[in-house]
CSV table of N, CA and C in Angstrom, one decimal:
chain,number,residue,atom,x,y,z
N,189,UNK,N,0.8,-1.2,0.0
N,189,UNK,CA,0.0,0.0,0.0
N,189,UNK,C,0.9,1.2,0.0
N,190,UNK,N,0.7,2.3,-0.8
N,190,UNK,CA,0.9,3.3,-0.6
N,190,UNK,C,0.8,4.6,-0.2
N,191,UNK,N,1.5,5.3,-0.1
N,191,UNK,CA,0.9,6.6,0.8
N,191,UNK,C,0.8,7.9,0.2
N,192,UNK,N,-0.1,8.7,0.1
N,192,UNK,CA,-0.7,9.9,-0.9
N,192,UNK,C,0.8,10.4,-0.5
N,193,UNK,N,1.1,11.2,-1.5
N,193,UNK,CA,2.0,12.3,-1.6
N,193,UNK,C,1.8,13.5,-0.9
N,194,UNK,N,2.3,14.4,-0.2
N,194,UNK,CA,2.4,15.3,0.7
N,194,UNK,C,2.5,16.5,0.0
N,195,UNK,N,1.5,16.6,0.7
N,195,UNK,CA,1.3,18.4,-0.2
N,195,UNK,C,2.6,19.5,-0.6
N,196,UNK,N,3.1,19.4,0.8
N,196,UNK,CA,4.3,20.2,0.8
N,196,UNK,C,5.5,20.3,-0.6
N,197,UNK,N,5.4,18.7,-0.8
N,197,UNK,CA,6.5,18.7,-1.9
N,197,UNK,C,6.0,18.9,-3.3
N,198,UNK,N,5.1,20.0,-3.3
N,198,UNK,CA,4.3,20.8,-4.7
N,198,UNK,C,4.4,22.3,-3.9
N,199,UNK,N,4.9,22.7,-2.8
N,199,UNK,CA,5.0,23.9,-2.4
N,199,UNK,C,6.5,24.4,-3.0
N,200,UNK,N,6.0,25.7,-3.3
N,200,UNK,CA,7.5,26.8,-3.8
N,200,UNK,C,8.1,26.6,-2.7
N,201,UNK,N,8.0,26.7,-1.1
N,201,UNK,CA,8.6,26.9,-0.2
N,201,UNK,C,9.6,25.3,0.0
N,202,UNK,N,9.5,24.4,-0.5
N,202,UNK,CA,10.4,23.2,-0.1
N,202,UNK,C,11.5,22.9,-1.3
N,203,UNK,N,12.3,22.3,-1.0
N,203,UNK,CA,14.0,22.6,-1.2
N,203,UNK,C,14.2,21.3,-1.4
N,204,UNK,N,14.3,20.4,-2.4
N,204,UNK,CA,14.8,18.4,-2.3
N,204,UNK,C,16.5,18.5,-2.7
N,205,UNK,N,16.9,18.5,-1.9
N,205,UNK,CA,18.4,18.6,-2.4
N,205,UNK,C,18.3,16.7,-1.7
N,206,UNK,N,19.7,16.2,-2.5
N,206,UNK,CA,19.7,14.8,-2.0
N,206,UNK,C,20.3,14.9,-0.6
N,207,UNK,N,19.6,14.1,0.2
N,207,UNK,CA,20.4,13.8,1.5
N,207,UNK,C,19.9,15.3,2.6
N,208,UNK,N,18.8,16.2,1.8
N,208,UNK,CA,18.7,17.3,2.4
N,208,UNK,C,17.5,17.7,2.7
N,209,UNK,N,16.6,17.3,2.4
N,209,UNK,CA,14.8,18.2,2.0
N,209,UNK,C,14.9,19.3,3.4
N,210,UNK,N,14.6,19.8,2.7
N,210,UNK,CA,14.3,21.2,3.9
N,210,UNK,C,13.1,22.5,3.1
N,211,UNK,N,12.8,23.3,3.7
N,211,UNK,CA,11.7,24.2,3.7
N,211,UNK,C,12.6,25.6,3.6
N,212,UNK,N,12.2,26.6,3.2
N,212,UNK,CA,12.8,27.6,2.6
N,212,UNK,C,12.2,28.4,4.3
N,213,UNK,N,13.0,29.4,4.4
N,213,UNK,CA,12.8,30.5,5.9
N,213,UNK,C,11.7,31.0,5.8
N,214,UNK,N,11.1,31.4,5.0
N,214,UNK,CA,9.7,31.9,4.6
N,214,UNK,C,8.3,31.1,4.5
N,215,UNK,N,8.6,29.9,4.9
N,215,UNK,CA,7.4,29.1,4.4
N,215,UNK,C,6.4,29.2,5.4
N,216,UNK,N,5.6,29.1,5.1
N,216,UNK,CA,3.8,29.4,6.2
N,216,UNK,C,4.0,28.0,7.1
N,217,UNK,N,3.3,28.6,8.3
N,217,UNK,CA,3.3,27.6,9.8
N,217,UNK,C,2.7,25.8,9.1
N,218,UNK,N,1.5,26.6,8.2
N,218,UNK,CA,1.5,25.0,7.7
N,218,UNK,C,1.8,24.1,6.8
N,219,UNK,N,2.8,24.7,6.3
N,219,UNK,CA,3.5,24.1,5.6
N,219,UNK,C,4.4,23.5,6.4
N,220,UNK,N,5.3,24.3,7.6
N,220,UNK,CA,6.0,23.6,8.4
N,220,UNK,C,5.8,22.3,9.1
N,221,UNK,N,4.5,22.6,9.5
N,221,UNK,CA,4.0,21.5,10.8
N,221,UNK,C,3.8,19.9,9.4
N,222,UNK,N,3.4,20.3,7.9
N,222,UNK,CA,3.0,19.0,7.6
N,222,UNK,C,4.0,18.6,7.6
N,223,UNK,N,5.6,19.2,7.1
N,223,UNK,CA,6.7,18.9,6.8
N,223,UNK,C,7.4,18.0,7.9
N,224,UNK,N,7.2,18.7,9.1
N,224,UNK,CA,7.7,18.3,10.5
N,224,UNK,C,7.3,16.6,10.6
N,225,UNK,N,5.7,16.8,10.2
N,225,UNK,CA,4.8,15.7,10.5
N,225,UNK,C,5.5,14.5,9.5
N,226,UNK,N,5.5,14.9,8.6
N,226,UNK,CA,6.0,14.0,7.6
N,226,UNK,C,7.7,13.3,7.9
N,227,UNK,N,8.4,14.1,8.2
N,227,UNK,CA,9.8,13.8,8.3
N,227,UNK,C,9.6,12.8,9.9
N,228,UNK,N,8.7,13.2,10.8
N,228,UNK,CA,8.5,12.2,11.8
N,228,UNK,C,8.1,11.2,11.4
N,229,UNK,N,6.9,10.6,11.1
N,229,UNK,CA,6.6,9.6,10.3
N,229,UNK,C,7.1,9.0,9.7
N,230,UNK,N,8.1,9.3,8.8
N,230,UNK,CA,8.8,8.5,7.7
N,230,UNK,C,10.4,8.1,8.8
N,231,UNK,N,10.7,8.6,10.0
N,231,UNK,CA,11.8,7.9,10.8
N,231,UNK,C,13.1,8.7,10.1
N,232,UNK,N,12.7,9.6,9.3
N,232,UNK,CA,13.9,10.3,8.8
N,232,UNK,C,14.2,11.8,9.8
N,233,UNK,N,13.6,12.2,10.6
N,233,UNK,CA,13.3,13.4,11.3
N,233,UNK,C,14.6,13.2,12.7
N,234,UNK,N,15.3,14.1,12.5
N,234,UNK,CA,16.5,14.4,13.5
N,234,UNK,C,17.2,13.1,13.7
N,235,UNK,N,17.3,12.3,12.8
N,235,UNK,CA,18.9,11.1,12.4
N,235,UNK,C,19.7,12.2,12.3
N,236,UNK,N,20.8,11.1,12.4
N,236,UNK,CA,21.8,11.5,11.7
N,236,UNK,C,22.4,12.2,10.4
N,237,UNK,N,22.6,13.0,9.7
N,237,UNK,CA,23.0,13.6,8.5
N,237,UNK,C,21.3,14.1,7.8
N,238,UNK,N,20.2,14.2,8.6
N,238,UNK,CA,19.0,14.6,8.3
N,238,UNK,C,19.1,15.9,8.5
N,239,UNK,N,18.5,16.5,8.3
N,239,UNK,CA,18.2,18.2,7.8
N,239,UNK,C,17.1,18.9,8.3
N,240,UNK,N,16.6,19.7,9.8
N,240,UNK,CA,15.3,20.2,9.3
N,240,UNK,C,15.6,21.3,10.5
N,241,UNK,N,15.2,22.7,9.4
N,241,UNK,CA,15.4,23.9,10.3
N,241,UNK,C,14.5,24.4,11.4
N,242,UNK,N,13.1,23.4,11.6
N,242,UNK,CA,12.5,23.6,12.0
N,242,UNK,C,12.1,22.5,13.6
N,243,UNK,N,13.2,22.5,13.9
N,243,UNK,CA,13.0,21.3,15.3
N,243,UNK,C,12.2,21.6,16.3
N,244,UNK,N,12.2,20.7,16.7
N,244,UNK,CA,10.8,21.3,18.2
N,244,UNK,C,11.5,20.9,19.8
């Protein structure tokens, strides 16, 4: 099974570099929190060599 695509990554405000996805300084609260949400979920969220400007 599959899992729908996340909105975020059709926003101007997100950045796919390899080994890097991150959110541009400007991006709206909800764009952050899905992004947060997502990077939790997926077990990639504050590893090692993971990326996200927006920690809690």
């Amino acid at each position: 099974m599959s899992q729908p695509k996340p909105k975020f990554i059709d926003s101007p405000y997100f950045v796919e570099e390899y080994g890097n996805w991150h959110l541009l300084d400007n991006a709206p609260e909800e764009v952050k929190k899905e992004f947060e949400q997502y990077m939790k979920e997926s077990g990639t969220y504050k590893k090692e060599g993971a990326v996200s400007k927006y920690s809690s």
